[in-house]
Coordinates of C-alpha atoms and ligand atoms in Angstrom, one line a residue:
M1 CA 4.0 129.2 139.9
D2 CA 1.3 129.6 142.5
A3 CA 1.3 132.5 145.0
R4 CA 3.0 130.4 147.6
E5 CA 5.9 129.4 145.4
T6 CA 6.5 133.0 144.2
A7 CA 6.5 134.2 147.7
L8 CA 9.0 131.5 148.8
R9 CA 11.3 132.3 145.9
Q10 CA 11.2 136.0 146.8
A11 CA 12.0 135.1 150.4
Y12 CA 14.8 132.9 149.3
G13 CA 16.3 135.8 147.3
H14 CA 16.1 138.1 150.3
A15 CA 17.6 135.5 152.6
V16 CA 20.5 134.8 150.4
R17 CA 21.3 138.5 149.9
W18 CA 21.1 138.9 153.7
L19 CA 23.5 136.0 154.3
A20 CA 25.9 137.3 151.6
S21 CA 26.0 140.7 153.2
L22 CA 27.2 139.4 156.6
S23 CA 30.9 139.3 155.9
D24 CA 31.1 143.0 155.2
R25 CA 28.1 144.8 156.6
G26 CA 28.3 146.7 159.9
V27 CA 27.1 144.5 162.7
P28 CA 24.8 147.0 164.6
A29 CA 21.4 147.8 163.1
R30 CA 21.3 151.1 161.1
A31 CA 17.7 152.1 161.7
S32 CA 15.6 152.7 164.8
V33 CA 12.4 151.0 165.8
E34 CA 10.5 154.2 164.9
E35 CA 12.1 154.3 161.4
I36 CA 11.1 150.7 160.8
V37 CA 7.5 151.3 162.0
R38 CA 7.3 154.1 159.4
A39 CA 8.8 152.0 156.7
L40 CA 6.3 149.2 157.3
S41 CA 3.5 151.8 156.9
A42 CA 1.6 150.9 160.1
E43 CA -1.9 151.1 158.6
L44 CA -3.5 147.6 158.2
P45 CA -4.9 147.5 154.7
D46 CA -8.6 146.9 154.2
G47 CA -8.1 144.0 151.9
P48 CA -5.7 141.2 150.9
S49 CA -2.2 141.8 149.3
A50 CA -0.2 139.4 147.1
P51 CA 2.0 137.2 149.4
V52 CA 5.1 138.1 147.2
D53 CA 4.5 141.8 147.8
V54 CA 4.1 141.3 151.6
V55 CA 7.4 139.4 151.7
D56 CA 9.1 142.1 149.7
L57 CA 7.8 144.9 152.0
L58 CA 8.8 143.0 155.1
A59 CA 12.3 142.3 153.9
T60 CA 13.0 145.8 152.5
A61 CA 11.5 147.7 155.4
C62 CA 13.2 145.6 158.0
E63 CA 16.7 145.2 156.4
P64 CA 18.1 148.5 157.9
G65 CA 16.9 147.6 161.3
L66 CA 18.4 144.1 161.4
T67 CA 21.3 143.5 163.7
A68 CA 23.8 141.1 162.1
F69 CA 23.4 138.5 164.9
P70 CA 24.6 135.7 162.5
S71 CA 27.7 137.6 161.6
G72 CA 31.1 136.1 162.6
R73 CA 31.8 139.4 164.4
F74 CA 28.8 139.4 166.7
Y75 CA 30.1 138.7 170.3
G76 CA 27.3 140.0 172.5
F77 CA 25.2 137.9 174.9
V78 CA 25.6 134.2 173.9
V79 CA 23.7 133.8 170.6
G80 CA 25.3 131.3 168.2
G81 CA 24.8 131.6 164.5
T82 CA 23.0 129.4 162.0
E83 CA 24.9 126.4 160.7
P84 CA 23.9 126.0 157.0
A85 CA 22.3 122.5 157.2
A86 CA 20.3 123.6 160.3
L87 CA 19.2 126.8 158.6
A88 CA 18.0 125.0 155.5
A89 CA 16.3 122.3 157.6
D90 CA 14.5 125.1 159.5
W91 CA 12.9 126.2 156.2
L92 CA 11.6 122.7 155.8
V93 CA 10.3 122.8 159.3
S94 CA 8.1 125.7 158.3
A95 CA 7.0 124.2 155.1
W96 CA 6.3 120.8 156.7
D97 CA 4.4 122.5 159.5
Q98 CA 4.3 119.4 161.7
N99 CA 2.6 119.6 165.1
C100 CA 5.2 117.7 167.1
V101 CA 3.1 116.6 170.0
M102 CA 2.6 112.9 169.5
R103 CA 4.4 110.0 167.8
A104 CA 1.2 108.9 166.0
A105 CA 0.6 112.4 164.6
S106 CA 4.1 112.9 163.1
P107 CA 6.1 109.7 163.0
A108 CA 8.8 111.6 161.1
Y109 CA 9.2 114.1 163.8
A110 CA 9.2 111.5 166.6
A111 CA 11.8 109.5 164.8
V112 CA 14.1 112.5 164.3
E113 CA 13.7 113.5 167.9
E114 CA 14.6 110.0 169.0
V115 CA 17.7 109.9 166.8
A116 CA 18.9 113.4 167.6
G117 CA 18.2 112.9 171.3
A118 CA 20.3 109.8 171.4
W119 CA 23.2 111.5 169.5
L120 CA 23.0 114.4 171.9
L121 CA 23.3 112.2 175.0
N122 CA 26.3 110.6 173.4
F123 CA 28.0 113.9 172.4
L124 CA 27.4 115.4 175.8
G125 CA 28.4 112.3 177.7
L126 CA 25.1 112.0 179.5
P127 CA 23.3 108.8 180.6
G128 CA 22.0 107.0 177.5
N129 CA 18.4 106.5 178.5
S130 CA 17.7 110.0 179.7
A131 CA 14.7 111.9 178.3
V132 CA 15.6 114.8 175.9
G133 CA 12.9 117.4 175.5
F134 CA 13.1 120.2 172.9
T135 CA 12.2 123.6 174.4
T136 CA 12.3 127.2 173.2
G137 CA 15.6 127.8 175.0
A138 CA 17.6 127.2 178.1
T139 CA 15.3 129.2 180.3
M140 CA 12.5 126.8 179.5
A141 CA 14.9 123.8 179.6
N142 CA 15.9 124.9 183.2
F143 CA 12.2 125.2 184.0
T144 CA 11.4 121.7 182.7
C145 CA 14.3 120.1 184.5
L146 CA 13.6 121.9 187.7
A147 CA 9.9 121.0 187.5
A148 CA 10.9 117.4 187.3
G149 CA 13.3 117.9 190.3
R150 CA 10.7 119.8 192.4
D151 CA 8.1 117.1 191.9
A152 CA 10.6 114.3 192.5
V153 CA 12.0 115.6 195.8
L154 CA 8.5 116.3 197.1
R155 CA 7.3 112.9 196.0
R156 CA 10.0 111.4 198.2
T157 CA 8.3 113.0 201.2
G158 CA 4.9 111.6 200.1
W159 CA 3.7 114.9 198.6
N160 CA 2.1 114.8 195.1
V161 CA 2.5 118.2 193.4
A162 CA 0.5 117.3 190.3
R163 CA -2.5 116.5 192.4
D164 CA -2.2 118.8 195.4
G165 CA -0.1 121.8 194.1
L166 CA 2.4 123.4 196.4
T167 CA 0.2 125.0 199.0
G168 CA 0.4 123.2 202.4
G169 CA 3.2 120.9 201.2
P170 CA 6.8 120.8 202.6
G171 CA 9.0 123.7 201.6
V172 CA 11.6 122.9 198.9
R173 CA 15.1 124.2 199.4
V174 CA 16.9 125.3 196.3
L175 CA 20.6 126.1 196.5
A176 CA 22.7 127.7 193.7
G177 CA 26.0 129.4 193.3
E178 CA 26.2 133.2 193.7
D179 CA 27.0 133.4 190.0
R180 CA 24.2 131.3 188.5
H181 CA 22.5 132.7 185.4
M182 CA 19.4 134.8 186.2
A183 CA 17.4 132.4 183.9
V184 CA 17.6 129.9 186.8
D185 CA 15.9 132.4 189.1
L186 CA 13.3 133.0 186.5
A187 CA 12.6 129.3 186.2
L188 CA 12.3 128.9 190.0
R189 CA 9.9 131.9 190.1
Y190 CA 7.7 130.2 187.4
L191 CA 7.8 127.1 189.6
G192 CA 6.6 128.8 192.8
L193 CA 10.0 128.1 194.5
G194 CA 11.1 131.7 195.0
R195 CA 14.7 132.8 195.1
P196 CA 17.5 130.2 195.6
E197 CA 19.7 130.2 198.7
L198 CA 23.0 131.5 197.4
V199 CA 26.2 129.6 198.0
R200 CA 29.6 131.3 197.9
A201 CA 31.5 131.1 194.6
D202 CA 35.2 131.8 193.8
G203 CA 36.6 134.7 191.8
Q204 CA 35.7 133.0 188.5
G205 CA 32.1 132.2 189.6
R206 CA 32.7 128.5 190.5
I207 CA 30.6 127.3 193.4
D208 CA 32.6 126.4 196.6
P209 CA 31.7 122.7 197.3
E210 CA 32.6 123.0 201.0
A211 CA 30.4 126.1 201.3
L212 CA 27.7 124.0 199.6
R213 CA 28.2 121.1 202.0
H214 CA 27.9 123.5 205.0
A215 CA 24.8 125.2 203.7
L216 CA 23.1 121.9 203.0
A217 CA 23.9 120.6 206.5
A218 CA 22.9 123.9 208.2
G219 CA 19.4 123.7 206.8
G220 CA 18.5 120.3 208.2
P221 CA 16.7 117.6 206.2
A222 CA 14.3 119.0 203.6
P223 CA 13.4 118.2 200.0
T224 CA 16.3 119.9 198.3
I225 CA 17.5 120.9 194.8
V226 CA 21.1 122.0 194.0
V227 CA 21.7 124.0 190.8
L228 CA 25.2 123.9 189.3
Q229 CA 26.5 125.7 186.3
A230 CA 28.5 124.6 183.2
G231 CA 29.8 127.9 181.7
D232 CA 29.6 131.2 183.6
I233 CA 28.3 134.0 181.5
H234 CA 31.2 136.3 182.3
S235 CA 34.2 134.0 182.9
G236 CA 33.1 130.8 181.1
A237 CA 34.0 128.9 184.3
F238 CA 32.6 125.5 185.2
D239 CA 31.6 124.4 188.7
P240 CA 33.6 121.6 190.3
F241 CA 31.0 119.0 189.5
A242 CA 32.4 115.9 191.2
A243 CA 32.9 117.6 194.6
A244 CA 29.7 119.6 194.4
I245 CA 27.6 116.6 193.4
R246 CA 29.1 114.5 196.2
A247 CA 28.0 117.2 198.7
A248 CA 24.6 117.3 197.2
R249 CA 24.2 113.5 197.3
E250 CA 25.0 113.5 201.0
A251 CA 21.9 115.7 201.5
D252 CA 19.8 113.5 199.1
A253 CA 19.3 116.5 196.8
W254 CA 18.3 116.5 193.2
V255 CA 21.2 118.0 191.2
H256 CA 20.5 120.1 188.1
I257 CA 23.1 121.7 185.8
D258 CA 22.5 124.8 183.8
G259 CA 24.9 124.4 180.8
A260 CA 23.2 126.6 178.3
F261 CA 26.4 127.1 176.3
G262 CA 29.0 125.3 178.4
L263 CA 27.7 121.7 178.4
W264 CA 29.0 121.5 174.8
A265 CA 32.6 121.4 176.2
A266 CA 31.9 117.7 176.7
A267 CA 31.8 117.2 172.9
S268 CA 35.5 118.1 172.5
P269 CA 38.3 115.8 173.8
A270 CA 40.3 119.0 174.5
Y271 CA 37.7 120.6 176.7
A272 CA 35.7 117.7 178.1
H273 CA 37.7 117.8 181.3
L274 CA 35.7 121.0 182.2
T275 CA 32.5 118.9 182.5
A276 CA 34.1 116.1 184.4
G277 CA 31.5 114.7 186.9
C278 CA 28.6 116.4 185.1
A279 CA 27.0 113.1 184.1
D280 CA 26.3 112.2 187.7
A281 CA 23.6 114.9 188.0
D282 CA 19.9 114.3 187.7
S283 CA 19.1 116.9 185.0
W284 CA 20.8 119.2 182.5
A285 CA 19.6 122.2 180.6
T286 CA 21.4 123.4 177.5
D287 CA 20.7 125.3 174.2
A288 CA 21.1 124.1 170.7
H289 CA 20.7 127.7 169.5
K290 CA 23.9 128.7 171.2
T291 CA 27.0 126.5 170.8
L292 CA 25.5 124.1 168.3
N293 CA 24.4 127.0 166.1
V294 CA 20.9 126.0 165.1
P295 CA 18.5 128.8 164.4
Y296 CA 16.2 130.1 167.2
D297 CA 14.6 128.7 169.1
C298 CA 15.9 125.5 170.5
G299 CA 16.8 124.5 174.1
L300 CA 17.3 121.0 175.4
A301 CA 15.9 119.7 178.7
V302 CA 17.6 116.4 179.6
V303 CA 16.3 114.4 182.6
R304 CA 18.0 111.2 183.8
D305 CA 14.7 109.6 184.8
P306 CA 12.2 109.8 182.0
L307 CA 9.4 109.0 184.4
A308 CA 10.3 112.1 186.5
V309 CA 9.9 114.5 183.6
R310 CA 6.8 112.7 182.4
A311 CA 5.3 113.1 185.9
A312 CA 5.9 116.8 185.7
M313 CA 5.1 117.6 182.1
G314 CA 3.0 114.7 180.7
L315 CA -0.7 115.0 180.1
R316 CA -3.6 112.9 178.8
G317 CA -6.4 114.1 176.5
D318 CA -9.4 112.2 175.2
Y319 CA -8.9 113.5 171.6
L320 CA -5.1 112.8 171.6
I321 CA -3.6 109.6 170.1
Q322 CA -1.1 108.8 172.8
D323 CA 1.6 106.2 172.9
E324 CA 2.2 104.1 176.0
Q325 CA 6.0 104.5 175.7
G326 CA 5.6 108.3 175.9
D327 CA 5.4 111.1 173.4
P328 CA 7.4 114.2 172.6
I329 CA 4.7 116.2 174.5
D330 CA 5.7 114.3 177.8
K331 CA 9.1 116.0 178.0
V332 CA 8.2 119.7 177.5
P333 CA 5.8 122.4 178.9
E334 CA 4.0 123.2 175.6
L335 CA 1.5 121.3 173.6
S336 CA 1.6 122.6 170.0
R337 CA 5.1 123.5 168.9
R338 CA 7.4 123.5 165.9
G339 CA 9.7 120.6 165.0
R340 CA 12.9 121.7 166.7
A341 CA 14.6 118.4 166.6
F342 CA 14.7 118.5 162.8
T343 CA 17.3 121.4 162.9
V344 CA 19.3 119.8 165.7
W345 CA 19.5 116.5 163.7
A346 CA 20.6 118.4 160.6
A347 CA 23.4 120.3 162.5
L348 CA 24.7 117.1 164.1
R349 CA 24.4 115.1 160.9
A350 CA 26.3 117.8 159.0
L351 CA 29.0 118.3 161.5
G352 CA 29.5 114.7 162.7
R353 CA 31.4 114.0 165.9
S354 CA 34.6 115.6 164.8
G355 CA 32.8 118.7 163.4
V356 CA 31.1 119.4 166.8
A357 CA 34.5 119.0 168.5
D358 CA 36.2 121.3 166.0
L359 CA 33.4 123.8 166.4
V360 CA 33.9 123.9 170.2
E361 CA 37.6 124.1 169.9
R362 CA 37.5 126.9 167.2
L363 CA 35.3 129.0 169.4
C364 CA 37.7 128.6 172.3
R365 CA 40.7 129.3 170.1
H366 CA 39.1 132.6 169.0
A367 CA 38.4 133.5 172.6
S368 CA 42.0 132.9 173.5
A369 CA 43.1 135.0 170.6
F370 CA 40.9 137.9 171.8
A371 CA 42.4 137.6 175.3
T372 CA 46.0 137.7 173.9
G373 CA 45.2 140.6 171.6
I374 CA 43.4 142.7 174.2
A375 CA 46.1 142.1 176.9
E376 CA 48.6 143.8 174.5
I377 CA 46.4 147.0 174.3
D378 CA 47.7 149.9 176.4
G379 CA 45.8 150.1 179.7
A380 CA 43.7 147.0 179.0
T381 CA 43.5 144.0 181.3
V382 CA 41.8 140.7 180.8
L383 CA 40.0 139.9 184.1
N384 CA 39.0 136.3 183.7
E385 CA 40.8 133.0 183.3
V386 CA 39.9 132.2 179.7
V387 CA 39.0 128.6 180.0
F388 CA 36.2 128.4 177.3
T389 CA 34.5 130.9 175.1
Q390 CA 34.1 134.0 177.3
V391 CA 36.5 137.0 177.8
C392 CA 36.0 139.9 180.2
A393 CA 38.3 142.9 179.9
E394 CA 38.6 146.4 181.3
F395 CA 40.4 149.4 180.0
G396 CA 41.8 151.1 183.1
S397 CA 38.6 152.6 184.6
D398 CA 34.9 152.1 184.3
E399 CA 34.6 155.4 182.4
R400 CA 37.2 154.4 179.8
T401 CA 35.8 150.9 179.4
E402 CA 32.4 152.5 178.7
R403 CA 34.0 154.9 176.2
V404 CA 35.7 152.1 174.4
L405 CA 32.5 150.1 174.2
T406 CA 30.6 153.1 172.8
R407 CA 33.3 153.9 170.2
L408 CA 33.4 150.2 169.2
L409 CA 29.7 150.1 168.5
D410 CA 29.8 153.4 166.6
D411 CA 32.6 151.9 164.5
G412 CA 30.3 149.0 163.6
T413 CA 32.9 146.4 162.7
A414 CA 31.8 144.2 165.5
W415 CA 29.1 144.0 168.3
I416 CA 30.4 143.4 171.8
S417 CA 28.3 144.1 174.8
G418 CA 29.4 145.6 178.1
S419 CA 28.5 144.2 181.6
T420 CA 29.3 144.7 185.2
W421 CA 31.4 141.9 186.7
R422 CA 33.0 141.9 190.2
G423 CA 31.9 145.5 190.6
R424 CA 33.6 146.8 187.4
R425 CA 32.4 147.7 184.0
V426 CA 33.8 145.2 181.5
M427 CA 33.9 144.5 177.8
R428 CA 32.3 141.0 177.7
I429 CA 33.2 138.9 174.6
S430 CA 31.3 135.7 173.9
V431 CA 32.5 133.7 170.9
S432 CA 29.6 131.4 169.8
N433 CA 29.3 131.6 166.1
W434 CA 30.4 128.8 163.8
S435 CA 31.3 131.2 161.0
T436 CA 33.7 133.4 163.0
T437 CA 37.1 133.2 161.2
D438 CA 40.6 134.3 162.2
D439 CA 40.1 137.3 159.9
D440 CA 37.0 138.3 161.9
V441 CA 38.9 138.1 165.1
A442 CA 41.8 140.2 163.6
R443 CA 39.3 142.8 162.2
T444 CA 37.6 143.0 165.6
L445 CA 40.9 143.4 167.5
D446 CA 41.8 146.2 165.1
A447 CA 38.5 147.8 165.8
I448 CA 39.0 147.4 169.6
R449 CA 42.5 149.0 169.2
R450 CA 41.0 151.9 167.2
A451 CA 38.3 152.3 169.9
S452 CA 40.7 152.3 172.8
A453 CA 43.3 154.6 171.1
G454 CA 41.1 157.7 171.4
A455 CA 39.1 156.8 174.5
Ligands
LIG501 C1 24.2 130.0 181.5 C2 22.9 130.4 180.9 N1 21.7 129.9 181.3 C3 20.5 130.2 180.8 C4 20.5 131.1 179.7 C5 19.2 131.4 179.1 O1 19.1 130.9 177.8 P1 17.9 131.2 176.8 O2 18.1 132.7 176.4 O3 18.1 130.3 175.6 O4 16.6 131.0 177.5 C6 21.7 131.7 179.2 C7 21.6 132.6 178.1 O5 22.6 133.2 177.7 C8 22.9 131.3 179.8 O6 24.1 131.8 179.3

C-alpha cells in the first residue's frame, strides 16, 4: 500500500467509528476550542509527517470537539444529515478531484450535473428548461438568483450592469416579507442593493399579498424584485405564492423564492400543496445539504431563463475551453469548485421519487410528533401551526424556556437551539435529518420532559 492508500484506510476507520457512535453518543461536543487546540499541538513541525499519522492525529484530537450534527437527534438550525450514497459519493468527489468549471474539462461532471439538474426540476415541479447551478449553500444560491434578477430588471430599462455597474443607474426596489431569512439580506448586501423594503406578514410569517400589492403600487414604476419564502425558519410556513406572484406580475417584478429547506415540500404528494404557485416565479434558491441530506456544501440556484443567469454569472477566458451551449461555470459565482452535483445525483438515485417523498413526509411526521408530545408537557405551549418540519414552543416564561434549553443541552441526549420569535424566547425544533427515527423522537421528548420537570 502506498502512503495515500494507508491514509485513506485510516480515515475510513475513523469515519466508520464516528458514524457508528452517532446512535448513542451525546449530541453536543464534549471539548472546547482551547482543548482541541492543545490536543492538536499547535506547533507546525519543521519537516514532513506520514499522512497516516496526520489523519490519526486529526481524528483523535478532534473527536471530543465534534458536535453530532449527523445524529438523528440534532434539531438545531436546519442542517440535514448525510444520506449514505451521497456521503460515499462525496469521498469519490475528493478522490476524483475534478475541477467542475467546463464541460470539456470534465465531461463526467457536466453529464452528472445535467442529469441531476433535470431530476431536481422534475422533483421540485419547476420549469423543465431552467438553469440549475450548484453553489455552496442557499445564501449563495439566493445571491446567484438575485444577481440574475437584478441584471434582468435593469436590462429592461436599458441599463447594462455587467458593463456599467450600478453607479448612476436606476434604483432597484426589492420587496420581501418581514419574516424572510437573513441570508436574503446578506445576498442583497453583496449585490449592492441594500436592505429590502419589508412587507407585512401574518402571525406565521406568511407575506400578506394585499400589503405587497399596495407597497408595489405605492412606489411607482421602477425595476423591482419581489422575494418570497418557502419555509419560515421558525414556523415552517409558506408564502401564498399564487396571490403574491399575481401582485408582483402586475408590477412587472422579478419574483424570487428562497426555499432553502421548504422547496422540497414539492417532492411529496402530501405536502406539495404548500408550494402551489411556486413554479410561476423567475428564480428559486434551495439547499441540497438540508432536506435532501447531502454532505456540506451544496446549494441550488435555479433560474427560469438560462440566459439571465448566464448574463450575470458567465465569463469568458482565453485559456478556457468553453462550450457554446453554456458550461457549469455560467450558472454560479465561483470558478474552481468541487463536484457538488455528484453527491446530489447519488442521493436522488438512491432515494428515487418515492424515497424523496418518504423523506419529506417522515421529517414532517416527526415534527408533528414533537408538537403533540411537547403540548402535553405541563406549562408548555406550541406556538406555531406545524405545517412542515419546524416547531416552536415556549415553557410558560422566557426565563423558564431558557432554563429548559440549558438543561436539555446539559443532558446531551439531543441538540435543540433556542430563538426569539414574536418577542418570546422559544425552543425551536427543526427536523431535517434522514436518519431520525421514532425512537430518536421518543428519547428526545423524554429528555425535554426531564429538562422541564426541574426547570
Ligand atoms: C430559509 C433559509 N434561507 C437561507 C438559508 C441559508 O442557507 P445556507 O446556510 O445554506 O447558506 C437558510 C438556512 O437555514 C434558510 O433556512
